[in-house]
Amino acid sequence: MNLKAMTSALLIAGLAAPAVFATTGTITFTGSVSTVTCSIHGDDPSNPSPDFTVRIDGVNAGDMPNVGDTAGLTGFRIFVGQEGESTCTDGTKVWAHFEPGATVDPVTGGLRTTGTATGVQYRLFDKLMNRINPWDQDQGAIKETISNNQAVLAHAAAFERIGAVTAGTADSSVTYSVRFEP
């Protein structure tokens, strides 16, 4: 191929390349900012931290015979504010939002596990036992109203079968934030 033909071919290829980056659509973000400030902690009053552990007792693989079955359902609560905490404003709606991230399977919405067990993930539930998928924008969030400068957000977690189960340890975690709506 001569130099002129090669230059023409490169020029044509270069002109065609921008079509790959054509505009497809627009994503609009909306939101709000609140000035409500509340302390956050889990079930253990001796640990007034927003970081806490939920212990799920061991389960038998036979308790989850089919993919999608759950076992070991364990409730947990997130406490928002406390009596006399004036910055935690009465009448404010509050809910927990579980953040999508590296520990959350984008296909199932379950929490990926580390350890030696296979075929299971952790599944989060709201207080009405609806499954929570952290990749869903609204997550079916049940909003509680702050009263007497406090609210309690009730949830649950369980093992969920996603494939052939082998015995072993299974740990995971999820990041959450508490959201406020005046």
Short mmCIF file of N, CA and C in Angstrom, two decimals:
data_model
loop_
_atom_site.label_atom_id
_atom_site.label_comp_id
_atom_site.label_asym_id
_atom_site.label_seq_id
_atom_site.Cartn_x
_atom_site.Cartn_y
_atom_site.Cartn_z
N MET A 1 0.86 -1.16 0.00
CA MET A 1 0.00 0.00 0.00
C MET A 1 0.91 1.23 0.00
N ASN A 2 0.59 2.19 -0.82
CA ASN A 2 1.45 3.37 -0.89
C ASN A 2 1.10 4.35 0.24
N LEU A 3 1.98 5.30 0.44
CA LEU A 3 1.85 6.25 1.54
C LEU A 3 0.57 7.08 1.43
N LYS A 4 0.20 7.46 0.22
CA LYS A 4 -1.01 8.26 0.01
C LYS A 4 -2.25 7.47 0.39
N ALA A 5 -2.32 6.21 0.00
CA ALA A 5 -3.47 5.37 0.31
C ALA A 5 -3.56 5.11 1.80
N MET A 6 -2.40 4.88 2.46
CA MET A 6 -2.38 4.63 3.89
C MET A 6 -2.83 5.88 4.65
N THR A 7 -2.37 7.06 4.26
CA THR A 7 -2.76 8.30 4.90
C THR A 7 -4.26 8.53 4.74
N SER A 8 -4.79 8.26 3.56
CA SER A 8 -6.23 8.43 3.32
C SER A 8 -7.03 7.47 4.19
N ALA A 9 -6.57 6.23 4.31
CA ALA A 9 -7.28 5.25 5.13
C ALA A 9 -7.28 5.66 6.60
N LEU A 10 -6.15 6.14 7.12
CA LEU A 10 -6.07 6.60 8.50
C LEU A 10 -6.95 7.82 8.74
N LEU A 11 -6.98 8.74 7.77
CA LEU A 11 -7.80 9.93 7.89
C LEU A 11 -9.28 9.56 7.93
N ILE A 12 -9.70 8.64 7.09
CA ILE A 12 -11.10 8.19 7.06
C ILE A 12 -11.45 7.48 8.37
N ALA A 13 -10.55 6.63 8.86
CA ALA A 13 -10.79 5.93 10.13
C ALA A 13 -10.89 6.93 11.28
N GLY A 14 -10.04 7.94 11.27
CA GLY A 14 -10.05 8.96 12.32
C GLY A 14 -11.33 9.77 12.31
N LEU A 15 -11.87 10.05 11.13
CA LEU A 15 -13.11 10.81 11.03
C LEU A 15 -14.31 9.98 11.46
N ALA A 16 -14.24 8.68 11.25
CA ALA A 16 -15.36 7.81 11.61
C ALA A 16 -15.40 7.53 13.11
N ALA A 17 -14.28 7.58 13.80
CA ALA A 17 -14.21 7.21 15.21
C ALA A 17 -15.14 8.04 16.11
N PRO A 18 -15.31 9.35 15.91
CA PRO A 18 -16.16 10.10 16.82
C PRO A 18 -17.60 9.58 16.90
N ALA A 19 -18.09 8.87 15.91
CA ALA A 19 -19.45 8.35 15.95
C ALA A 19 -19.64 7.37 17.10
N VAL A 20 -18.56 6.75 17.57
CA VAL A 20 -18.64 5.82 18.69
C VAL A 20 -19.03 6.55 19.97
N PHE A 21 -18.73 7.83 20.06
CA PHE A 21 -18.98 8.59 21.27
C PHE A 21 -20.23 9.47 21.15
N ALA A 22 -21.19 9.04 20.39
CA ALA A 22 -22.41 9.82 20.18
C ALA A 22 -23.19 9.93 21.49
N THR A 23 -23.91 11.03 21.66
CA THR A 23 -24.75 11.25 22.83
C THR A 23 -25.94 10.31 22.76
N THR A 24 -26.23 9.65 23.91
CA THR A 24 -27.35 8.72 23.99
C THR A 24 -28.49 9.27 24.82
N GLY A 25 -28.19 9.94 25.89
CA GLY A 25 -29.25 10.43 26.77
C GLY A 25 -28.69 11.31 27.86
N THR A 26 -29.58 11.75 28.73
CA THR A 26 -29.21 12.62 29.84
C THR A 26 -29.69 11.98 31.13
N ILE A 27 -28.84 12.00 32.14
CA ILE A 27 -29.22 11.55 33.47
C ILE A 27 -29.35 12.79 34.34
N THR A 28 -30.51 12.95 34.96
CA THR A 28 -30.75 14.08 35.84
C THR A 28 -30.74 13.58 37.27
N PHE A 29 -30.01 14.27 38.13
CA PHE A 29 -29.94 13.91 39.55
C PHE A 29 -30.73 14.93 40.35
N THR A 30 -31.54 14.46 41.30
CA THR A 30 -32.28 15.34 42.19
C THR A 30 -32.03 14.89 43.62
N GLY A 31 -32.20 15.74 44.57
CA GLY A 31 -31.99 15.37 45.96
C GLY A 31 -32.29 16.52 46.88
N SER A 32 -31.96 16.34 48.14
CA SER A 32 -32.18 17.41 49.12
C SER A 32 -31.13 17.28 50.21
N VAL A 33 -30.97 18.34 50.96
CA VAL A 33 -30.03 18.38 52.07
C VAL A 33 -30.81 18.76 53.32
N SER A 34 -30.57 18.07 54.41
CA SER A 34 -31.26 18.32 55.67
C SER A 34 -30.28 18.83 56.71
N THR A 35 -30.78 19.60 57.66
CA THR A 35 -29.94 20.06 58.77
C THR A 35 -30.20 19.25 60.04
N VAL A 36 -31.03 18.22 59.96
CA VAL A 36 -31.31 17.38 61.11
C VAL A 36 -30.06 16.56 61.42
N THR A 37 -29.68 16.51 62.69
CA THR A 37 -28.52 15.73 63.11
C THR A 37 -28.94 14.83 64.25
N CYS A 38 -28.77 13.52 64.05
CA CYS A 38 -29.14 12.54 65.08
C CYS A 38 -27.99 11.57 65.30
N SER A 39 -27.83 11.12 66.53
CA SER A 39 -26.86 10.06 66.79
C SER A 39 -27.44 8.76 66.22
N ILE A 40 -26.57 7.85 65.83
CA ILE A 40 -26.98 6.57 65.23
C ILE A 40 -26.23 5.46 65.95
N HIS A 41 -26.94 4.37 66.30
CA HIS A 41 -26.27 3.20 66.87
C HIS A 41 -27.13 1.96 66.69
N GLY A 42 -26.50 0.81 66.87
CA GLY A 42 -27.18 -0.47 66.74
C GLY A 42 -27.81 -0.91 68.06
N ASP A 43 -28.15 -2.20 68.14
CA ASP A 43 -28.87 -2.76 69.29
C ASP A 43 -28.10 -2.76 70.61
N ASP A 44 -26.79 -2.72 70.57
CA ASP A 44 -25.99 -2.83 71.78
C ASP A 44 -25.80 -1.46 72.43
N PRO A 45 -26.51 -1.17 73.54
CA PRO A 45 -26.39 0.15 74.17
C PRO A 45 -24.99 0.43 74.72
N SER A 46 -24.19 -0.61 74.95
CA SER A 46 -22.83 -0.38 75.44
C SER A 46 -21.89 0.04 74.32
N ASN A 47 -22.36 -0.03 73.06
CA ASN A 47 -21.56 0.37 71.90
C ASN A 47 -22.33 1.45 71.14
N PRO A 48 -22.22 2.72 71.53
CA PRO A 48 -22.99 3.78 70.88
C PRO A 48 -22.38 4.20 69.54
N SER A 49 -22.14 3.24 68.67
CA SER A 49 -21.49 3.49 67.39
C SER A 49 -22.44 3.11 66.25
N PRO A 50 -22.34 3.80 65.11
CA PRO A 50 -23.14 3.40 63.96
C PRO A 50 -22.65 2.10 63.31
N ASP A 51 -21.45 1.64 63.71
CA ASP A 51 -20.93 0.36 63.23
C ASP A 51 -21.28 -0.73 64.24
N PHE A 52 -21.92 -1.80 63.79
CA PHE A 52 -22.28 -2.87 64.71
C PHE A 52 -22.35 -4.20 63.95
N THR A 53 -22.42 -5.28 64.72
CA THR A 53 -22.42 -6.63 64.15
C THR A 53 -23.76 -7.30 64.44
N VAL A 54 -24.30 -7.99 63.43
CA VAL A 54 -25.50 -8.80 63.60
C VAL A 54 -25.05 -10.26 63.52
N ARG A 55 -25.25 -11.00 64.59
CA ARG A 55 -24.83 -12.40 64.62
C ARG A 55 -26.00 -13.29 64.20
N ILE A 56 -25.78 -14.03 63.14
CA ILE A 56 -26.80 -14.97 62.66
C ILE A 56 -26.32 -16.37 63.03
N ASP A 57 -27.14 -17.05 63.83
CA ASP A 57 -26.78 -18.40 64.25
C ASP A 57 -26.62 -19.31 63.04
N GLY A 58 -25.82 -20.35 63.21
CA GLY A 58 -25.59 -21.31 62.13
C GLY A 58 -26.88 -21.93 61.64
N VAL A 59 -26.93 -22.19 60.37
CA VAL A 59 -28.10 -22.82 59.75
C VAL A 59 -27.66 -24.08 59.04
N ASN A 60 -28.61 -24.92 58.72
CA ASN A 60 -28.35 -26.15 57.99
C ASN A 60 -28.70 -25.92 56.53
N ALA A 61 -27.86 -26.39 55.63
CA ALA A 61 -28.14 -26.25 54.19
C ALA A 61 -29.50 -26.83 53.83
N GLY A 62 -29.93 -27.85 54.56
CA GLY A 62 -31.24 -28.47 54.31
C GLY A 62 -32.40 -27.53 54.58
N ASP A 63 -32.16 -26.46 55.34
CA ASP A 63 -33.21 -25.48 55.61
C ASP A 63 -33.46 -24.58 54.40
N MET A 64 -32.58 -24.69 53.39
CA MET A 64 -32.71 -23.90 52.16
C MET A 64 -32.62 -24.86 50.96
N PRO A 65 -33.67 -25.67 50.74
CA PRO A 65 -33.58 -26.68 49.69
C PRO A 65 -33.53 -26.12 48.26
N ASN A 66 -34.05 -24.92 48.06
CA ASN A 66 -34.13 -24.36 46.71
C ASN A 66 -33.41 -23.01 46.63
N VAL A 67 -32.94 -22.68 45.45
CA VAL A 67 -32.35 -21.36 45.22
C VAL A 67 -33.42 -20.31 45.54
N GLY A 68 -33.04 -19.30 46.30
CA GLY A 68 -33.98 -18.25 46.72
C GLY A 68 -34.54 -18.47 48.12
N ASP A 69 -34.39 -19.69 48.66
CA ASP A 69 -34.86 -19.96 50.02
C ASP A 69 -33.94 -19.27 51.02
N THR A 70 -34.50 -18.88 52.16
CA THR A 70 -33.71 -18.23 53.21
C THR A 70 -33.79 -19.03 54.50
N ALA A 71 -32.81 -18.82 55.37
CA ALA A 71 -32.78 -19.46 56.69
C ALA A 71 -32.00 -18.58 57.64
N GLY A 72 -32.30 -18.70 58.92
CA GLY A 72 -31.57 -17.96 59.94
C GLY A 72 -32.02 -16.52 60.09
N LEU A 73 -33.26 -16.23 59.77
CA LEU A 73 -33.77 -14.87 59.84
C LEU A 73 -33.49 -14.26 61.22
N THR A 74 -32.81 -13.12 61.22
CA THR A 74 -32.42 -12.46 62.46
C THR A 74 -32.71 -10.97 62.35
N GLY A 75 -33.46 -10.46 63.31
CA GLY A 75 -33.81 -9.05 63.31
C GLY A 75 -32.69 -8.19 63.86
N PHE A 76 -32.64 -6.96 63.39
CA PHE A 76 -31.72 -5.97 63.96
C PHE A 76 -32.37 -4.60 63.84
N ARG A 77 -31.90 -3.68 64.69
CA ARG A 77 -32.47 -2.34 64.71
C ARG A 77 -31.37 -1.30 64.62
N ILE A 78 -31.72 -0.21 63.99
CA ILE A 78 -30.86 0.96 63.93
C ILE A 78 -31.58 2.04 64.73
N PHE A 79 -30.93 2.51 65.79
CA PHE A 79 -31.52 3.53 66.65
C PHE A 79 -31.06 4.90 66.17
N VAL A 80 -32.02 5.78 65.97
CA VAL A 80 -31.75 7.14 65.49
C VAL A 80 -32.11 8.10 66.61
N GLY A 81 -31.13 8.89 67.05
CA GLY A 81 -31.37 9.87 68.10
C GLY A 81 -31.57 9.22 69.45
N GLN A 82 -31.89 10.07 70.40
CA GLN A 82 -32.21 9.61 71.75
C GLN A 82 -32.99 10.70 72.47
N GLU A 83 -33.70 10.32 73.48
CA GLU A 83 -34.53 11.28 74.22
C GLU A 83 -33.68 12.47 74.66
N GLY A 84 -34.17 13.67 74.38
CA GLY A 84 -33.49 14.90 74.76
C GLY A 84 -32.47 15.40 73.75
N GLU A 85 -32.25 14.67 72.66
CA GLU A 85 -31.29 15.10 71.62
C GLU A 85 -32.00 16.10 70.71
N SER A 86 -31.92 17.38 71.07
CA SER A 86 -32.71 18.42 70.42
C SER A 86 -32.41 18.61 68.93
N THR A 87 -31.22 18.20 68.48
CA THR A 87 -30.91 18.34 67.04
C THR A 87 -31.56 17.24 66.21
N CYS A 88 -32.14 16.26 66.88
CA CYS A 88 -32.87 15.18 66.19
C CYS A 88 -34.35 15.57 66.25
N THR A 89 -34.79 16.29 65.24
CA THR A 89 -36.04 17.03 65.24
C THR A 89 -37.28 16.15 65.10
N ASP A 90 -38.20 16.29 66.08
CA ASP A 90 -39.48 15.57 66.03
C ASP A 90 -40.23 15.90 64.74
N GLY A 91 -40.94 14.90 64.21
CA GLY A 91 -41.72 15.08 63.00
C GLY A 91 -40.95 14.79 61.72
N THR A 92 -39.63 14.67 61.81
CA THR A 92 -38.80 14.37 60.64
C THR A 92 -38.96 12.90 60.28
N LYS A 93 -39.10 12.61 59.00
CA LYS A 93 -39.15 11.23 58.51
C LYS A 93 -37.72 10.73 58.37
N VAL A 94 -37.48 9.48 58.73
CA VAL A 94 -36.13 8.91 58.70
C VAL A 94 -36.20 7.46 58.22
N TRP A 95 -35.17 7.03 57.49
CA TRP A 95 -35.10 5.66 57.02
C TRP A 95 -33.65 5.28 56.76
N ALA A 96 -33.40 3.98 56.70
CA ALA A 96 -32.06 3.48 56.39
C ALA A 96 -31.98 3.21 54.89
N HIS A 97 -30.85 3.60 54.32
CA HIS A 97 -30.58 3.34 52.90
C HIS A 97 -29.30 2.51 52.85
N PHE A 98 -29.39 1.30 52.31
CA PHE A 98 -28.24 0.42 52.21
C PHE A 98 -27.54 0.71 50.90
N GLU A 99 -26.25 0.99 51.00
CA GLU A 99 -25.48 1.46 49.85
C GLU A 99 -25.01 0.32 48.96
N PRO A 100 -25.17 0.45 47.64
CA PRO A 100 -24.59 -0.55 46.74
C PRO A 100 -23.07 -0.38 46.77
N GLY A 101 -22.36 -1.44 46.68
CA GLY A 101 -20.90 -1.38 46.71
C GLY A 101 -20.30 -2.74 46.44
N ALA A 102 -19.05 -2.89 46.73
CA ALA A 102 -18.32 -4.11 46.39
C ALA A 102 -18.89 -5.36 47.06
N THR A 103 -19.51 -5.23 48.22
CA THR A 103 -20.05 -6.41 48.90
C THR A 103 -21.44 -6.80 48.40
N VAL A 104 -22.05 -5.95 47.59
CA VAL A 104 -23.42 -6.21 47.12
C VAL A 104 -23.40 -6.75 45.70
N ASP A 105 -23.99 -7.92 45.51
CA ASP A 105 -24.06 -8.54 44.19
C ASP A 105 -25.03 -7.73 43.32
N PRO A 106 -24.57 -7.15 42.19
CA PRO A 106 -25.45 -6.33 41.38
C PRO A 106 -26.55 -7.13 40.67
N VAL A 107 -26.39 -8.44 40.59
CA VAL A 107 -27.41 -9.27 39.93
C VAL A 107 -28.51 -9.66 40.92
N THR A 108 -28.13 -10.15 42.10
CA THR A 108 -29.11 -10.65 43.06
C THR A 108 -29.54 -9.61 44.09
N GLY A 109 -28.67 -8.63 44.36
CA GLY A 109 -28.95 -7.67 45.42
C GLY A 109 -28.61 -8.21 46.80
N GLY A 110 -28.09 -9.46 46.85
CA GLY A 110 -27.67 -10.04 48.12
C GLY A 110 -26.27 -9.59 48.47
N LEU A 111 -25.89 -9.84 49.72
CA LEU A 111 -24.55 -9.48 50.18
C LEU A 111 -23.61 -10.66 49.95
N ARG A 112 -22.59 -10.44 49.14
CA ARG A 112 -21.60 -11.48 48.88
C ARG A 112 -20.91 -11.86 50.18
N THR A 113 -20.58 -13.13 50.30
CA THR A 113 -19.93 -13.59 51.52
C THR A 113 -18.45 -13.89 51.28
N THR A 114 -17.69 -13.77 52.36
CA THR A 114 -16.32 -14.23 52.39
C THR A 114 -16.29 -15.38 53.39
N GLY A 115 -15.34 -16.26 53.25
CA GLY A 115 -15.25 -17.42 54.13
C GLY A 115 -15.25 -18.68 53.29
N THR A 116 -15.50 -19.79 53.93
CA THR A 116 -15.39 -21.08 53.24
C THR A 116 -16.72 -21.63 52.73
N ALA A 117 -17.85 -21.11 53.19
CA ALA A 117 -19.15 -21.57 52.70
C ALA A 117 -19.37 -21.06 51.28
N THR A 118 -20.05 -21.82 50.48
CA THR A 118 -20.39 -21.39 49.13
C THR A 118 -21.89 -21.58 48.90
N GLY A 119 -22.39 -20.89 47.88
CA GLY A 119 -23.79 -21.05 47.49
C GLY A 119 -24.77 -20.24 48.31
N VAL A 120 -24.26 -19.33 49.16
CA VAL A 120 -25.14 -18.49 49.97
C VAL A 120 -24.69 -17.04 49.92
N GLN A 121 -25.63 -16.17 50.14
CA GLN A 121 -25.38 -14.74 50.35
C GLN A 121 -26.26 -14.34 51.53
N TYR A 122 -26.07 -13.14 52.01
CA TYR A 122 -26.98 -12.59 53.01
C TYR A 122 -28.03 -11.77 52.29
N ARG A 123 -29.26 -11.86 52.75
CA ARG A 123 -30.37 -11.09 52.20
C ARG A 123 -30.86 -10.15 53.29
N LEU A 124 -31.07 -8.89 52.94
CA LEU A 124 -31.63 -7.90 53.85
C LEU A 124 -33.14 -7.79 53.66
N PHE A 125 -33.86 -7.52 54.75
CA PHE A 125 -35.32 -7.36 54.71
C PHE A 125 -35.71 -6.11 55.50
N ASP A 126 -36.82 -5.49 55.09
CA ASP A 126 -37.37 -4.39 55.89
C ASP A 126 -38.25 -4.99 56.99
N LYS A 127 -38.87 -4.15 57.79
CA LYS A 127 -39.65 -4.65 58.93
C LYS A 127 -40.91 -5.41 58.51
N LEU A 128 -41.34 -5.25 57.26
CA LEU A 128 -42.50 -6.00 56.76
C LEU A 128 -42.08 -7.27 56.02
N MET A 129 -40.79 -7.58 56.09
CA MET A 129 -40.18 -8.77 55.48
C MET A 129 -40.12 -8.70 53.95
N ASN A 130 -40.13 -7.48 53.41
CA ASN A 130 -39.87 -7.28 51.98
C ASN A 130 -38.36 -7.33 51.76
N ARG A 131 -37.94 -8.02 50.70
CA ARG A 131 -36.52 -8.10 50.39
C ARG A 131 -35.99 -6.73 49.99
N ILE A 132 -34.79 -6.42 50.47
CA ILE A 132 -34.14 -5.15 50.12
C ILE A 132 -33.01 -5.44 49.15
N ASN A 133 -32.99 -4.69 48.07
CA ASN A 133 -31.90 -4.76 47.09
C ASN A 133 -31.19 -3.40 47.12
N PRO A 134 -29.97 -3.35 47.66
CA PRO A 134 -29.27 -2.06 47.73
C PRO A 134 -29.06 -1.38 46.37
N TRP A 135 -29.19 -2.10 45.28
CA TRP A 135 -29.05 -1.49 43.96
C TRP A 135 -30.33 -0.78 43.53
N ASP A 136 -31.46 -1.03 44.21
CA ASP A 136 -32.71 -0.34 43.90
C ASP A 136 -32.68 1.05 44.53
N GLN A 137 -33.12 2.04 43.80
CA GLN A 137 -33.04 3.41 44.29
C GLN A 137 -33.85 3.62 45.56
N ASP A 138 -35.12 3.20 45.58
CA ASP A 138 -35.94 3.48 46.76
C ASP A 138 -35.87 2.35 47.79
N GLN A 139 -35.47 1.17 47.40
CA GLN A 139 -35.34 0.01 48.29
C GLN A 139 -36.61 -0.27 49.08
N GLY A 140 -37.73 0.29 48.64
CA GLY A 140 -38.97 0.08 49.37
C GLY A 140 -38.89 0.61 50.79
N ALA A 141 -38.09 1.65 50.98
CA ALA A 141 -37.78 2.15 52.32
C ALA A 141 -39.04 2.50 53.11
N ILE A 142 -39.09 1.95 54.31
CA ILE A 142 -40.17 2.28 55.23
C ILE A 142 -39.68 3.42 56.10
N LYS A 143 -40.38 4.52 56.03
CA LYS A 143 -39.97 5.72 56.77
C LYS A 143 -40.64 5.73 58.14
N GLU A 144 -39.85 6.04 59.14
CA GLU A 144 -40.35 6.21 60.50
C GLU A 144 -40.32 7.70 60.81
N THR A 145 -41.14 8.12 61.75
CA THR A 145 -41.18 9.52 62.16
C THR A 145 -40.49 9.69 63.50
N ILE A 146 -39.59 10.66 63.57
CA ILE A 146 -38.89 10.93 64.82
C ILE A 146 -39.90 11.51 65.81
N SER A 147 -39.92 10.91 66.98
CA SER A 147 -40.81 11.35 68.06
C SER A 147 -40.01 11.30 69.35
N ASN A 148 -40.14 12.32 70.17
CA ASN A 148 -39.36 12.41 71.40
C ASN A 148 -37.86 12.33 71.09
N ASN A 149 -37.48 12.93 69.96
CA ASN A 149 -36.09 13.01 69.48
C ASN A 149 -35.46 11.65 69.15
N GLN A 150 -36.29 10.65 68.79
CA GLN A 150 -35.75 9.34 68.48
C GLN A 150 -36.68 8.53 67.58
N ALA A 151 -36.08 7.56 66.91
CA ALA A 151 -36.84 6.63 66.07
C ALA A 151 -36.06 5.31 66.02
N VAL A 152 -36.77 4.24 65.71
CA VAL A 152 -36.14 2.92 65.59
C VAL A 152 -36.45 2.37 64.20
N LEU A 153 -35.39 1.99 63.48
CA LEU A 153 -35.53 1.41 62.14
C LEU A 153 -35.30 -0.09 62.25
N ALA A 154 -36.36 -0.87 62.07
CA ALA A 154 -36.28 -2.32 62.22
C ALA A 154 -36.03 -3.00 60.87
N HIS A 155 -35.10 -3.95 60.86
CA HIS A 155 -34.75 -4.71 59.67
C HIS A 155 -34.44 -6.14 60.07
N ALA A 156 -34.13 -6.97 59.09
CA ALA A 156 -33.72 -8.36 59.36
C ALA A 156 -32.75 -8.79 58.27
N ALA A 157 -32.02 -9.85 58.57
CA ALA A 157 -31.10 -10.44 57.60
C ALA A 157 -31.18 -11.96 57.73
N ALA A 158 -30.88 -12.66 56.65
CA ALA A 158 -30.90 -14.12 56.66
C ALA A 158 -29.94 -14.62 55.58
N PHE A 159 -29.58 -15.88 55.69
CA PHE A 159 -28.85 -16.52 54.59
C PHE A 159 -29.83 -16.76 53.45
N GLU A 160 -29.37 -16.62 52.22
CA GLU A 160 -30.19 -16.91 51.05
C GLU A 160 -29.39 -17.83 50.14
N ARG A 161 -30.01 -18.92 49.72
CA ARG A 161 -29.34 -19.86 48.82
C ARG A 161 -29.32 -19.29 47.41
N ILE A 162 -28.11 -19.32 46.79
CA ILE A 162 -27.96 -18.84 45.41
C ILE A 162 -27.40 -19.92 44.49
N GLY A 163 -27.06 -21.08 45.06
CA GLY A 163 -26.47 -22.17 44.28
C GLY A 163 -26.25 -23.37 45.18
N ALA A 164 -25.38 -24.29 44.73
CA ALA A 164 -25.06 -25.48 45.52
C ALA A 164 -24.35 -25.02 46.80
N VAL A 165 -24.86 -25.46 47.95
CA VAL A 165 -24.36 -25.01 49.24
C VAL A 165 -23.30 -25.97 49.77
N THR A 166 -22.18 -25.40 50.20
CA THR A 166 -21.18 -26.17 50.95
C THR A 166 -21.01 -25.50 52.30
N ALA A 167 -20.73 -26.31 53.31
CA ALA A 167 -20.62 -25.82 54.68
C ALA A 167 -19.36 -24.99 54.88
N GLY A 168 -19.43 -24.08 55.82
CA GLY A 168 -18.27 -23.26 56.17
C GLY A 168 -18.69 -21.94 56.77
N THR A 169 -17.74 -21.06 56.92
CA THR A 169 -18.02 -19.73 57.45
C THR A 169 -18.51 -18.81 56.34
N ALA A 170 -19.33 -17.85 56.71
CA ALA A 170 -19.86 -16.89 55.73
C ALA A 170 -20.04 -15.54 56.41
N ASP A 171 -19.20 -14.60 56.05
CA ASP A 171 -19.26 -13.26 56.61
C ASP A 171 -19.51 -12.26 55.49
N SER A 172 -20.07 -11.12 55.83
CA SER A 172 -20.26 -10.05 54.86
C SER A 172 -20.47 -8.74 55.62
N SER A 173 -20.67 -7.69 54.89
CA SER A 173 -20.97 -6.40 55.48
C SER A 173 -21.68 -5.55 54.44
N VAL A 174 -22.28 -4.48 54.90
CA VAL A 174 -22.92 -3.53 53.99
C VAL A 174 -22.81 -2.15 54.63
N THR A 175 -22.61 -1.16 53.82
CA THR A 175 -22.58 0.22 54.29
C THR A 175 -24.00 0.77 54.21
N TYR A 176 -24.37 1.55 55.22
CA TYR A 176 -25.70 2.16 55.21
C TYR A 176 -25.58 3.63 55.58
N SER A 177 -26.61 4.36 55.23
CA SER A 177 -26.72 5.74 55.67
C SER A 177 -28.14 5.94 56.16
N VAL A 178 -28.30 6.85 57.07
CA VAL A 178 -29.63 7.20 57.55
C VAL A 178 -30.02 8.46 56.81
N ARG A 179 -31.19 8.42 56.19
CA ARG A 179 -31.69 9.54 55.40
C ARG A 179 -32.80 10.25 56.15
N PHE A 180 -32.90 11.56 55.92
CA PHE A 180 -33.89 12.39 56.61
C PHE A 180 -34.74 13.13 55.61
N GLU A 181 -36.03 13.28 55.93
CA GLU A 181 -36.96 14.05 55.09
C GLU A 181 -37.80 14.91 56.02
N PRO A 182 -37.63 16.23 55.94
CA PRO A 182 -38.40 17.11 56.85
C PRO A 182 -39.89 17.05 56.55
#
